[in-house]
PDB file of N, CA, C and O in Angstrom:
ATOM      1  N   CYS A   1      17.335  -7.515  -6.428  1.00 67.00           N
ATOM      2  CA  CYS A   1      16.569  -6.527  -5.717  1.00 67.00           C
ATOM      3  C   CYS A   1      15.631  -7.235  -4.733  1.00 67.00           C
ATOM      4  O   CYS A   1      14.859  -8.088  -5.137  1.00 67.00           O
ATOM      5  N   LEU A   2      15.732  -6.911  -3.474  1.00 76.00           N
ATOM      6  CA  LEU A   2      14.835  -7.466  -2.469  1.00 76.00           C
ATOM      7  C   LEU A   2      13.745  -6.460  -2.133  1.00 76.00           C
ATOM      8  O   LEU A   2      13.980  -5.264  -2.123  1.00 76.00           O
ATOM      9  N   VAL A   3      12.575  -6.989  -1.827  1.00 82.00           N
ATOM     10  CA  VAL A   3      11.474  -6.146  -1.384  1.00 82.00           C
ATOM     11  C   VAL A   3      11.231  -6.465   0.078  1.00 82.00           C
ATOM     12  O   VAL A   3      10.996  -7.618   0.446  1.00 82.00           O
ATOM     13  N   LEU A   4      11.318  -5.449   0.909  1.00 88.00           N
ATOM     14  CA  LEU A   4      11.119  -5.599   2.344  1.00 88.00           C
ATOM     15  C   LEU A   4       9.807  -4.894   2.704  1.00 88.00           C
ATOM     16  O   LEU A   4       9.775  -3.669   2.852  1.00 88.00           O
ATOM     17  N   PRO A   5       8.715  -5.641   2.818  1.00 91.00           N
ATOM     18  CA  PRO A   5       7.432  -5.007   3.138  1.00 91.00           C
ATOM     19  C   PRO A   5       7.498  -4.310   4.498  1.00 91.00           C
ATOM     20  O   PRO A   5       7.871  -4.912   5.499  1.00 91.00           O
ATOM     21  N   THR A   6       7.156  -3.036   4.515  1.00 92.00           N
ATOM     22  CA  THR A   6       7.222  -2.223   5.722  1.00 92.00           C
ATOM     23  C   THR A   6       5.986  -1.343   5.799  1.00 92.00           C
ATOM     24  O   THR A   6       5.598  -0.726   4.812  1.00 92.00           O
ATOM     25  N   PHE A   7       5.374  -1.303   6.976  1.00 90.00           N
ATOM     26  CA  PHE A   7       4.171  -0.503   7.179  1.00 90.00           C
ATOM     27  C   PHE A   7       4.323   0.300   8.466  1.00 90.00           C
ATOM     28  O   PHE A   7       4.940  -0.161   9.415  1.00 90.00           O
ATOM     29  N   MET A   8       3.742   1.494   8.477  1.00 88.00           N
ATOM     30  CA  MET A   8       3.713   2.290   9.692  1.00 88.00           C
ATOM     31  C   MET A   8       2.248   2.423  10.110  1.00 88.00           C
ATOM     32  O   MET A   8       1.397   2.784   9.297  1.00 88.00           O
ATOM     33  N   VAL A   9       1.976   2.095  11.363  1.00 87.00           N
ATOM     34  CA  VAL A   9       0.619   2.203  11.891  1.00 87.00           C
ATOM     35  C   VAL A   9       0.651   3.002  13.190  1.00 87.00           C
ATOM     36  O   VAL A   9       1.640   2.983  13.916  1.00 87.00           O
ATOM     37  N   ARG A  10      -0.436   3.705  13.447  1.00 85.00           N
ATOM     38  CA  ARG A  10      -0.551   4.478  14.691  1.00 85.00           C
ATOM     39  C   ARG A  10      -1.219   3.596  15.734  1.00 85.00           C
ATOM     40  O   ARG A  10      -2.275   3.033  15.491  1.00 85.00           O
ATOM     41  N   ASN A  11      -0.585   3.482  16.900  1.00 84.00           N
ATOM     42  CA  ASN A  11      -1.150   2.639  17.958  1.00 84.00           C
ATOM     43  C   ASN A  11      -2.171   3.416  18.779  1.00 84.00           C
ATOM     44  O   ASN A  11      -2.439   4.591  18.530  1.00 84.00           O
ATOM     45  N   SER A  12      -2.749   2.764  19.772  1.00 84.00           N
ATOM     46  CA  SER A  12      -3.810   3.371  20.577  1.00 84.00           C
ATOM     47  C   SER A  12      -3.316   4.559  21.412  1.00 84.00           C
ATOM     48  O   SER A  12      -4.108   5.372  21.865  1.00 84.00           O
ATOM     49  N   LYS A  13      -2.008   4.668  21.608  1.00 89.00           N
ATOM     50  CA  LYS A  13      -1.444   5.798  22.357  1.00 89.00           C
ATOM     51  C   LYS A  13      -1.112   6.979  21.444  1.00 89.00           C
ATOM     52  O   LYS A  13      -0.590   7.980  21.886  1.00 89.00           O
ATOM     53  N   GLY A  14      -1.386   6.836  20.155  1.00 85.00           N
ATOM     54  CA  GLY A  14      -1.108   7.909  19.203  1.00 85.00           C
ATOM     55  C   GLY A  14       0.317   7.920  18.687  1.00 85.00           C
ATOM     56  O   GLY A  14       0.726   8.866  18.035  1.00 85.00           O
ATOM     57  N   LEU A  15       1.075   6.886  18.978  1.00 90.00           N
ATOM     58  CA  LEU A  15       2.459   6.786  18.506  1.00 90.00           C
ATOM     59  C   LEU A  15       2.521   5.905  17.262  1.00 90.00           C
ATOM     60  O   LEU A  15       1.740   4.968  17.110  1.00 90.00           O
ATOM     61  N   ASN A  16       3.453   6.212  16.385  1.00 90.00           N
ATOM     62  CA  ASN A  16       3.629   5.405  15.185  1.00 90.00           C
ATOM     63  C   ASN A  16       4.513   4.205  15.476  1.00 90.00           C
ATOM     64  O   ASN A  16       5.527   4.327  16.167  1.00 90.00           O
ATOM     65  N   GLU A  17       4.117   3.067  14.946  1.00 93.00           N
ATOM     66  CA  GLU A  17       4.913   1.846  15.044  1.00 93.00           C
ATOM     67  C   GLU A  17       5.256   1.386  13.637  1.00 93.00           C
ATOM     68  O   GLU A  17       4.408   1.432  12.745  1.00 93.00           O
ATOM     69  N   ILE A  18       6.477   0.951  13.455  1.00 94.00           N
ATOM     70  CA  ILE A  18       6.899   0.426  12.156  1.00 94.00           C
ATOM     71  C   ILE A  18       6.879  -1.096  12.235  1.00 94.00           C
ATOM     72  O   ILE A  18       7.454  -1.685  13.148  1.00 94.00           O
ATOM     73  N   VAL A  19       6.205  -1.700  11.271  1.00 92.00           N
ATOM     74  CA  VAL A  19       6.123  -3.153  11.182  1.00 92.00           C
ATOM     75  C   VAL A  19       6.927  -3.567   9.950  1.00 92.00           C
ATOM     76  O   VAL A  19       6.627  -3.126   8.837  1.00 92.00           O
ATOM     77  N   ILE A  20       7.943  -4.380  10.157  1.00 94.00           N
ATOM     78  CA  ILE A  20       8.817  -4.803   9.064  1.00 94.00           C
ATOM     79  C   ILE A  20       8.694  -6.308   8.905  1.00 94.00           C
ATOM     80  O   ILE A  20       8.910  -7.062   9.848  1.00 94.00           O
ATOM     81  N   PHE A  21       8.348  -6.731   7.709  1.00 90.00           N
ATOM     82  CA  PHE A  21       8.231  -8.148   7.388  1.00 90.00           C
ATOM     83  C   PHE A  21       9.543  -8.650   6.794  1.00 90.00           C
ATOM     84  O   PHE A  21      10.357  -7.861   6.309  1.00 90.00           O
ATOM     85  N   PRO A  22       9.736  -9.947   6.799  1.00 90.00           N
ATOM     86  CA  PRO A  22      10.921 -10.504   6.143  1.00 90.00           C
ATOM     87  C   PRO A  22      10.887 -10.221   4.638  1.00 90.00           C
ATOM     88  O   PRO A  22       9.815  -9.978   4.081  1.00 90.00           O
ATOM     89  N   PRO A  23      12.038 -10.247   3.992  1.00 88.00           N
ATOM     90  CA  PRO A  23      12.065 -10.017   2.542  1.00 88.00           C
ATOM     91  C   PRO A  23      11.171 -11.027   1.821  1.00 88.00           C
ATOM     92  O   PRO A  23      11.056 -12.174   2.237  1.00 88.00           O
ATOM     93  N   LEU A  24      10.550 -10.570   0.753  1.00 83.00           N
ATOM     94  CA  LEU A  24       9.701 -11.458  -0.030  1.00 83.00           C
ATOM     95  C   LEU A  24      10.557 -12.436  -0.815  1.00 83.00           C
ATOM     96  O   LEU A  24      11.566 -12.062  -1.410  1.00 83.00           O
ATOM     97  N   GLU A  25      10.134 -13.661  -0.786  1.00 73.00           N
ATOM     98  CA  GLU A  25      10.853 -14.714  -1.507  1.00 73.00           C
ATOM     99  C   GLU A  25      10.555 -14.640  -2.997  1.00 73.00           C
ATOM    100  O   GLU A  25       9.451 -14.316  -3.403  1.00 73.00           O
ATOM    101  N   GLY A  26      11.533 -14.933  -3.801  1.00 65.00           N
ATOM    102  CA  GLY A  26      11.300 -15.110  -5.223  1.00 65.00           C
ATOM    103  C   GLY A  26      11.536 -13.897  -6.093  1.00 65.00           C
ATOM    104  O   GLY A  26      11.601 -14.024  -7.296  1.00 65.00           O
ATOM    105  N   LEU A  27      11.667 -12.710  -5.512  1.00 59.00           N
ATOM    106  CA  LEU A  27      11.842 -11.541  -6.368  1.00 59.00           C
ATOM    107  C   LEU A  27      13.294 -11.380  -6.793  1.00 59.00           C
ATOM    108  O   LEU A  27      13.565 -11.064  -7.934  1.00 59.00           O
ATOM    109  N   ALA A  28      14.218 -11.637  -5.891  1.00 56.00           N
ATOM    110  CA  ALA A  28      15.635 -11.519  -6.233  1.00 56.00           C
ATOM    111  C   ALA A  28      16.003 -12.617  -7.222  1.00 56.00           C
ATOM    112  O   ALA A  28      15.830 -13.792  -6.953  1.00 56.00           O
ATOM    113  N   GLY A  29      16.429 -12.220  -8.371  1.00 58.00           N
ATOM    114  CA  GLY A  29      16.837 -13.179  -9.386  1.00 58.00           C
ATOM    115  C   GLY A  29      15.680 -13.872 -10.074  1.00 58.00           C
ATOM    116  O   GLY A  29      15.867 -14.905 -10.704  1.00 58.00           O
ATOM    117  N   ALA A  30      14.490 -13.320  -9.951  1.00 56.00           N
ATOM    118  CA  ALA A  30      13.318 -13.932 -10.593  1.00 56.00           C
ATOM    119  C   ALA A  30      13.415 -13.706 -12.096  1.00 56.00           C
ATOM    120  O   ALA A  30      13.288 -12.597 -12.571  1.00 56.00           O
ATOM    121  N   ASP A  31      13.673 -14.783 -12.810  1.00 67.00           N
ATOM    122  CA  ASP A  31      13.806 -14.679 -14.259  1.00 67.00           C
ATOM    123  C   ASP A  31      12.483 -14.956 -14.971  1.00 67.00           C
ATOM    124  O   ASP A  31      12.251 -14.459 -16.054  1.00 67.00           O
ATOM    125  N   ASP A  32      11.647 -15.741 -14.345  1.00 76.00           N
ATOM    126  CA  ASP A  32      10.403 -16.076 -15.024  1.00 76.00           C
ATOM    127  C   ASP A  32       9.258 -15.191 -14.536  1.00 76.00           C
ATOM    128  O   ASP A  32       9.232 -14.739 -13.390  1.00 76.00           O
ATOM    129  N   LYS A  33       8.321 -14.945 -15.409  1.00 81.00           N
ATOM    130  CA  LYS A  33       7.213 -14.045 -15.095  1.00 81.00           C
ATOM    131  C   LYS A  33       6.323 -14.607 -13.993  1.00 81.00           C
ATOM    132  O   LYS A  33       5.770 -13.855 -13.207  1.00 81.00           O
ATOM    133  N   GLU A  34       6.191 -15.908 -13.916  1.00 81.00           N
ATOM    134  CA  GLU A  34       5.322 -16.521 -12.904  1.00 81.00           C
ATOM    135  C   GLU A  34       5.868 -16.275 -11.497  1.00 81.00           C
ATOM    136  O   GLU A  34       5.125 -15.960 -10.577  1.00 81.00           O
ATOM    137  N   SER A  35       7.168 -16.394 -11.326  1.00 80.00           N
ATOM    138  CA  SER A  35       7.787 -16.138 -10.029  1.00 80.00           C
ATOM    139  C   SER A  35       7.619 -14.674  -9.628  1.00 80.00           C
ATOM    140  O   SER A  35       7.298 -14.359  -8.480  1.00 80.00           O
ATOM    141  N   LEU A  36       7.819 -13.791 -10.572  1.00 80.00           N
ATOM    142  CA  LEU A  36       7.645 -12.360 -10.312  1.00 80.00           C
ATOM    143  C   LEU A  36       6.188 -12.050  -9.956  1.00 80.00           C
ATOM    144  O   LEU A  36       5.907 -11.325  -9.013  1.00 80.00           O
ATOM    145  N   LYS A  37       5.279 -12.646 -10.692  1.00 83.00           N
ATOM    146  CA  LYS A  37       3.852 -12.441 -10.428  1.00 83.00           C
ATOM    147  C   LYS A  37       3.485 -12.906  -9.025  1.00 83.00           C
ATOM    148  O   LYS A  37       2.760 -12.224  -8.297  1.00 83.00           O
ATOM    149  N   ASN A  38       3.977 -14.060  -8.604  1.00 83.00           N
ATOM    150  CA  ASN A  38       3.686 -14.585  -7.271  1.00 83.00           C
ATOM    151  C   ASN A  38       4.223 -13.674  -6.171  1.00 83.00           C
ATOM    152  O   ASN A  38       3.563 -13.462  -5.156  1.00 83.00           O
ATOM    153  N   THR A  39       5.399 -13.127  -6.381  1.00 83.00           N
ATOM    154  CA  THR A  39       5.995 -12.239  -5.388  1.00 83.00           C
ATOM    155  C   THR A  39       5.195 -10.941  -5.273  1.00 83.00           C
ATOM    156  O   THR A  39       4.927 -10.460  -4.165  1.00 83.00           O
ATOM    157  N   ILE A  40       4.794 -10.400  -6.394  1.00 85.00           N
ATOM    158  CA  ILE A  40       3.994  -9.178  -6.368  1.00 85.00           C
ATOM    159  C   ILE A  40       2.647  -9.442  -5.708  1.00 85.00           C
ATOM    160  O   ILE A  40       2.145  -8.618  -4.945  1.00 85.00           O
ATOM    161  N   GLN A  41       2.068 -10.609  -5.944  1.00 89.00           N
ATOM    162  CA  GLN A  41       0.805 -10.960  -5.294  1.00 89.00           C
ATOM    163  C   GLN A  41       0.973 -11.054  -3.780  1.00 89.00           C
ATOM    164  O   GLN A  41       0.073 -10.667  -3.026  1.00 89.00           O
ATOM    165  N   GLN A  42       2.115 -11.542  -3.314  1.00 88.00           N
ATOM    166  CA  GLN A  42       2.388 -11.580  -1.870  1.00 88.00           C
ATOM    167  C   GLN A  42       2.385 -10.156  -1.298  1.00 88.00           C
ATOM    168  O   GLN A  42       1.796  -9.905  -0.245  1.00 88.00           O
ATOM    169  N   LEU A  43       3.039  -9.243  -1.996  1.00 89.00           N
ATOM    170  CA  LEU A  43       3.115  -7.862  -1.531  1.00 89.00           C
ATOM    171  C   LEU A  43       1.730  -7.214  -1.530  1.00 89.00           C
ATOM    172  O   LEU A  43       1.349  -6.544  -0.569  1.00 89.00           O
ATOM    173  N   VAL A  44       0.964  -7.423  -2.575  1.00 90.00           N
ATOM    174  CA  VAL A  44      -0.381  -6.854  -2.652  1.00 90.00           C
ATOM    175  C   VAL A  44      -1.262  -7.424  -1.541  1.00 90.00           C
ATOM    176  O   VAL A  44      -2.056  -6.700  -0.939  1.00 90.00           O
ATOM    177  N   HIS A  45      -1.115  -8.700  -1.242  1.00 91.00           N
ATOM    178  CA  HIS A  45      -1.900  -9.321  -0.172  1.00 91.00           C
ATOM    179  C   HIS A  45      -1.579  -8.679   1.180  1.00 91.00           C
ATOM    180  O   HIS A  45      -2.478  -8.362   1.962  1.00 91.00           O
ATOM    181  N   LEU A  46      -0.303  -8.454   1.462  1.00 91.00           N
ATOM    182  CA  LEU A  46       0.086  -7.785   2.711  1.00 91.00           C
ATOM    183  C   LEU A  46      -0.465  -6.363   2.771  1.00 91.00           C
ATOM    184  O   LEU A  46      -0.993  -5.929   3.797  1.00 91.00           O
ATOM    185  N   LEU A  47      -0.357  -5.630   1.680  1.00 89.00           N
ATOM    186  CA  LEU A  47      -0.872  -4.271   1.633  1.00 89.00           C
ATOM    187  C   LEU A  47      -2.383  -4.266   1.856  1.00 89.00           C
ATOM    188  O   LEU A  47      -2.907  -3.444   2.616  1.00 89.00           O
ATOM    189  N   GLU A  48      -3.071  -5.192   1.233  1.00 90.00           N
ATOM    190  CA  GLU A  48      -4.519  -5.290   1.401  1.00 90.00           C
ATOM    191  C   GLU A  48      -4.887  -5.535   2.863  1.00 90.00           C
ATOM    192  O   GLU A  48      -5.824  -4.921   3.387  1.00 90.00           O
ATOM    193  N   GLU A  49      -4.153  -6.404   3.538  1.00 90.00           N
ATOM    194  CA  GLU A  49      -4.421  -6.676   4.956  1.00 90.00           C
ATOM    195  C   GLU A  49      -4.294  -5.403   5.793  1.00 90.00           C
ATOM    196  O   GLU A  49      -5.110  -5.142   6.683  1.00 90.00           O
ATOM    197  N   TYR A  50      -3.276  -4.597   5.517  1.00 85.00           N
ATOM    198  CA  TYR A  50      -3.069  -3.379   6.295  1.00 85.00           C
ATOM    199  C   TYR A  50      -4.089  -2.308   5.963  1.00 85.00           C
ATOM    200  O   TYR A  50      -4.523  -1.565   6.839  1.00 85.00           O
ATOM    201  N   VAL A  51      -4.492  -2.198   4.717  1.00 84.00           N
ATOM    202  CA  VAL A  51      -5.513  -1.217   4.354  1.00 84.00           C
ATOM    203  C   VAL A  51      -6.846  -1.592   4.994  1.00 84.00           C
ATOM    204  O   VAL A  51      -7.555  -0.729   5.524  1.00 84.00           O
ATOM    205  N   VAL A  52      -7.189  -2.866   4.994  1.00 87.00           N
ATOM    206  CA  VAL A  52      -8.444  -3.307   5.611  1.00 87.00           C
ATOM    207  C   VAL A  52      -8.390  -3.116   7.129  1.00 87.00           C
ATOM    208  O   VAL A  52      -9.360  -2.668   7.746  1.00 87.00           O
ATOM    209  N   ALA A  53      -7.259  -3.408   7.732  1.00 86.00           N
ATOM    210  CA  ALA A  53      -7.130  -3.282   9.189  1.00 86.00           C
ATOM    211  C   ALA A  53      -7.047  -1.823   9.644  1.00 86.00           C
ATOM    212  O   ALA A  53      -7.453  -1.496  10.753  1.00 86.00           O
ATOM    213  N   HIS A  54      -6.515  -0.951   8.798  1.00 82.00           N
ATOM    214  CA  HIS A  54      -6.304   0.455   9.166  1.00 82.00           C
ATOM    215  C   HIS A  54      -6.758   1.385   8.044  1.00 82.00           C
ATOM    216  O   HIS A  54      -5.960   2.183   7.539  1.00 82.00           O
ATOM    217  N   PRO A  55      -8.017   1.342   7.648  1.00 81.00           N
ATOM    218  CA  PRO A  55      -8.450   2.162   6.499  1.00 81.00           C
ATOM    219  C   PRO A  55      -8.267   3.660   6.728  1.00 81.00           C
ATOM    220  O   PRO A  55      -7.997   4.397   5.782  1.00 81.00           O
ATOM    221  N   HIS A  56      -8.366   4.095   7.969  1.00 77.00           N
ATOM    222  CA  HIS A  56      -8.203   5.523   8.264  1.00 77.00           C
ATOM    223  C   HIS A  56      -6.798   6.022   7.938  1.00 77.00           C
ATOM    224  O   HIS A  56      -6.596   7.210   7.742  1.00 77.00           O
ATOM    225  N   HIS A  57      -5.819   5.135   7.863  1.00 76.00           N
ATOM    226  CA  HIS A  57      -4.459   5.541   7.497  1.00 76.00           C
ATOM    227  C   HIS A  57      -4.342   5.824   5.998  1.00 76.00           C
ATOM    228  O   HIS A  57      -3.443   6.545   5.583  1.00 76.00           O
ATOM    229  N   TYR A  58      -5.204   5.236   5.202  1.00 72.00           N
ATOM    230  CA  TYR A  58      -5.072   5.316   3.752  1.00 72.00           C
ATOM    231  C   TYR A  58      -6.108   6.223   3.099  1.00 72.00           C
ATOM    232  O   TYR A  58      -5.826   6.827   2.077  1.00 72.00           O
ATOM    233  N   LEU A  59      -7.291   6.323   3.671  1.00 70.00           N
ATOM    234  CA  LEU A  59      -8.340   7.108   3.036  1.00 70.00           C
ATOM    235  C   LEU A  59      -8.018   8.594   3.016  1.00 70.00           C
ATOM    236  O   LEU A  59      -8.357   9.293   2.073  1.00 70.00           O
ATOM    237  N   HIS A  60      -7.343   9.100   4.047  1.00 70.00           N
ATOM    238  CA  HIS A  60      -6.962  10.511   4.060  1.00 70.00           C
ATOM    239  C   HIS A  60      -6.011  10.823   2.911  1.00 70.00           C
ATOM    240  O   HIS A  60      -6.112  11.852   2.265  1.00 70.00           O
ATOM    241  N   PHE A  61      -5.089   9.914   2.655  1.00 68.00           N
ATOM    242  CA  PHE A  61      -4.136  10.122   1.560  1.00 68.00           C
ATOM    243  C   PHE A  61      -4.866  10.183   0.225  1.00 68.00           C
ATOM    244  O   PHE A  61      -4.588  11.043  -0.607  1.00 68.00           O
ATOM    245  N   LEU A  62      -5.806   9.277   0.016  1.00 66.00           N
ATOM    246  CA  LEU A  62      -6.521   9.261  -1.257  1.00 66.00           C
ATOM    247  C   LEU A  62      -7.347  10.530  -1.442  1.00 66.00           C
ATOM    248  O   LEU A  62      -7.404  11.083  -2.537  1.00 66.00           O
ATOM    249  N   ALA A  63      -7.983  11.006  -0.379  1.00 68.00           N
ATOM    250  CA  ALA A  63      -8.759  12.234  -0.476  1.00 68.00           C
ATOM    251  C   ALA A  63      -7.842  13.421  -0.767  1.00 68.00           C
ATOM    252  O   ALA A  63      -8.151  14.266  -1.615  1.00 68.00           O
ATOM    253  N   LEU A  64      -6.704  13.481  -0.098  1.00 67.00           N
ATOM    254  CA  LEU A  64      -5.751  14.562  -0.331  1.00 67.00           C
ATOM    255  C   LEU A  64      -5.228  14.513  -1.760  1.00 67.00           C
ATOM    256  O   LEU A  64      -5.145  15.531  -2.443  1.00 67.00           O
ATOM    257  N   ARG A  65      -4.899  13.330  -2.222  1.00 64.00           N
ATOM    258  CA  ARG A  65      -4.383  13.168  -3.591  1.00 64.00           C
ATOM    259  C   ARG A  65      -5.439  13.596  -4.609  1.00 64.00           C
ATOM    260  O   ARG A  65      -5.137  14.248  -5.594  1.00 64.00           O
ATOM    261  N   HIS A  66      -6.686  13.258  -4.326  1.00 64.00           N
ATOM    262  CA  HIS A  66      -7.777  13.616  -5.226  1.00 64.00           C
ATOM    263  C   HIS A  66      -7.920  15.140  -5.312  1.00 64.00           C
ATOM    264  O   HIS A  66      -8.013  15.697  -6.398  1.00 64.00           O
ATOM    265  N   MET A  67      -7.892  15.813  -4.177  1.00 65.00           N
ATOM    266  CA  MET A  67      -8.024  17.267  -4.173  1.00 65.00           C
ATOM    267  C   MET A  67      -6.820  17.934  -4.827  1.00 65.00           C
ATOM    268  O   MET A  67      -6.957  18.897  -5.569  1.00 65.00           O
ATOM    269  N   THR A  68      -5.629  17.419  -4.565  1.00 64.00           N
ATOM    270  CA  THR A  68      -4.409  17.983  -5.145  1.00 64.00           C
ATOM    271  C   THR A  68      -4.418  17.849  -6.659  1.00 64.00           C
ATOM    272  O   THR A  68      -4.053  18.774  -7.373  1.00 64.00           O
ATOM    273  N   ALA A  69      -4.831  16.703  -7.156  1.00 60.00           N
ATOM    274  CA  ALA A  69      -4.842  16.476  -8.598  1.00 60.00           C
ATOM    275  C   ALA A  69      -5.791  17.449  -9.285  1.00 60.00           C
ATOM    276  O   ALA A  69      -5.477  17.991 -10.337  1.00 60.00           O
ATOM    277  N   GLU A  70      -6.933  17.704  -8.678  1.00 55.00           N
ATOM    278  CA  GLU A  70      -7.876  18.632  -9.285  1.00 55.00           C
ATOM    279  C   GLU A  70      -7.326  20.052  -9.296  1.00 55.00           C
ATOM    280  O   GLU A  70      -7.509  20.781 -10.246  1.00 55.00           O
ATOM    281  N   LYS A  71      -6.636  20.435  -8.245  1.00 55.00           N
ATOM    282  CA  LYS A  71      -6.091  21.790  -8.162  1.00 55.00           C
ATOM    283  C   LYS A  71      -5.009  22.031  -9.210  1.00 55.00           C
ATOM    284  O   LYS A  71      -4.879  23.098  -9.747  1.00 55.00           O
ATOM    285  N   GLU A  72      -4.222  21.000  -9.480  1.00 59.00           N
ATOM    286  CA  GLU A  72      -3.115  21.154 -10.419  1.00 59.00           C
ATOM    287  C   GLU A  72      -3.521  20.894 -11.858  1.00 59.00           C
ATOM    288  O   GLU A  72      -2.706  20.929 -12.754  1.00 59.00           O
ATOM    289  N   GLY A  73      -4.800  20.566 -12.075  1.00 60.00           N
ATOM    290  CA  GLY A  73      -5.257  20.309 -13.438  1.00 60.00           C
ATOM    291  C   GLY A  73      -4.946  18.918 -13.936  1.00 60.00           C
ATOM    292  O   GLY A  73      -5.133  18.627 -15.116  1.00 60.00           O
ATOM    293  N   GLU A  74      -4.450  18.044 -13.073  1.00 59.00           N
ATOM    294  CA  GLU A  74      -4.183  16.674 -13.472  1.00 59.00           C
ATOM    295  C   GLU A  74      -5.449  15.855 -13.318  1.00 59.00           C
ATOM    296  O   GLU A  74      -6.347  16.221 -12.561  1.00 59.00           O
ATOM    297  N   PRO A  75      -5.539  14.735 -14.009  1.00 60.00           N
ATOM    298  CA  PRO A  75      -6.702  13.877 -13.785  1.00 60.00           C
ATOM    299  C   PRO A  75      -6.676  13.322 -12.362  1.00 60.00           C
ATOM    300  O   PRO A  75      -5.598  13.020 -11.840  1.00 60.00           O
ATOM    301  N   PRO A  76      -7.824  13.212 -11.697  1.00 56.00           N
ATOM    302  CA  PRO A  76      -7.842  12.704 -10.341  1.00 56.00           C
ATOM    303  C   PRO A  76      -7.435  11.238 -10.280  1.00 56.00           C
ATOM    304  O   PRO A  76      -7.567  10.498 -11.251  1.00 56.00           O
ATOM    305  N   LEU A  77      -6.896  10.846  -9.133  1.00 54.00           N
ATOM    306  CA  LEU A  77      -6.476   9.467  -8.944  1.00 54.00           C
ATOM    307  C   LEU A  77      -7.663   8.521  -9.004  1.00 54.00           C
ATOM    308  O   LEU A  77      -7.593   7.449  -9.568  1.00 54.00           O
ATOM    309  N   LEU A  78      -8.794   8.940  -8.412  1.00 54.00           N
ATOM    310  CA  LEU A  78     -10.004   8.127  -8.423  1.00 54.00           C
ATOM    311  C   LEU A  78     -11.009   8.758  -9.364  1.00 54.00           C
ATOM    312  O   LEU A  78     -11.476   9.863  -9.122  1.00 54.00           O
ATOM    313  N   LEU A  79     -11.304   8.083 -10.424  1.00 56.00           N
ATOM    314  CA  LEU A  79     -12.273   8.592 -11.381  1.00 56.00           C
ATOM    315  C   LEU A  79     -13.650   8.055 -11.026  1.00 56.00           C
ATOM    316  O   LEU A  79     -13.794   6.899 -10.647  1.00 56.00           O
ATOM    317  N   SER A  80     -14.666   8.885 -11.169  1.00 58.00           N
ATOM    318  CA  SER A  80     -16.012   8.391 -10.917  1.00 58.00           C
ATOM    319  C   SER A  80     -16.461   7.542 -12.098  1.00 58.00           C
ATOM    320  O   SER A  80     -16.170   7.848 -13.259  1.00 58.00           O
ATOM    321  N   THR A  81     -17.142   6.475 -11.783  1.00 56.00           N
ATOM    322  CA  THR A  81     -17.620   5.572 -12.817  1.00 56.00           C
ATOM    323  C   THR A  81     -19.073   5.865 -13.127  1.00 56.00           C
ATOM    324  O   THR A  81     -19.814   6.289 -12.244  1.00 56.00           O
ATOM    325  N   PRO A  82     -19.492   5.676 -14.355  1.00 55.00           N
ATOM    326  CA  PRO A  82     -20.888   5.936 -14.690  1.00 55.00           C
ATOM    327  C   PRO A  82     -21.808   4.998 -13.917  1.00 55.00           C
ATOM    328  O   PRO A  82     -21.487   3.841 -13.700  1.00 55.00           O
ATOM    329  N   SER A  83     -22.948   5.516 -13.493  1.00 51.00           N
ATOM    330  CA  SER A  83     -23.899   4.702 -12.714  1.00 51.00           C
ATOM    331  C   SER A  83     -24.717   3.809 -13.613  1.00 51.00           C
ATOM    332  O   SER A  83     -25.060   4.095 -14.677  1.00 51.00           O
TER     333      SER A  83
END
């Protein structure tokens, strides 16, 4: 199984652009947990870069998910922590 990191971002003209990275190394045929862990960390690092660079693309989804979960009686995705 290959993982192909792909992100969609809106450019300054309001058009969506798809950014496709090369397949992540080490996931295909990864038998050991360390190799799998390293590959997942690569993916999380890429995702983190895009969320930091384009937070407005992700915060709307989280707010929508939070409201939807409350309406359906499910626990919200983001739980408030005690102060």
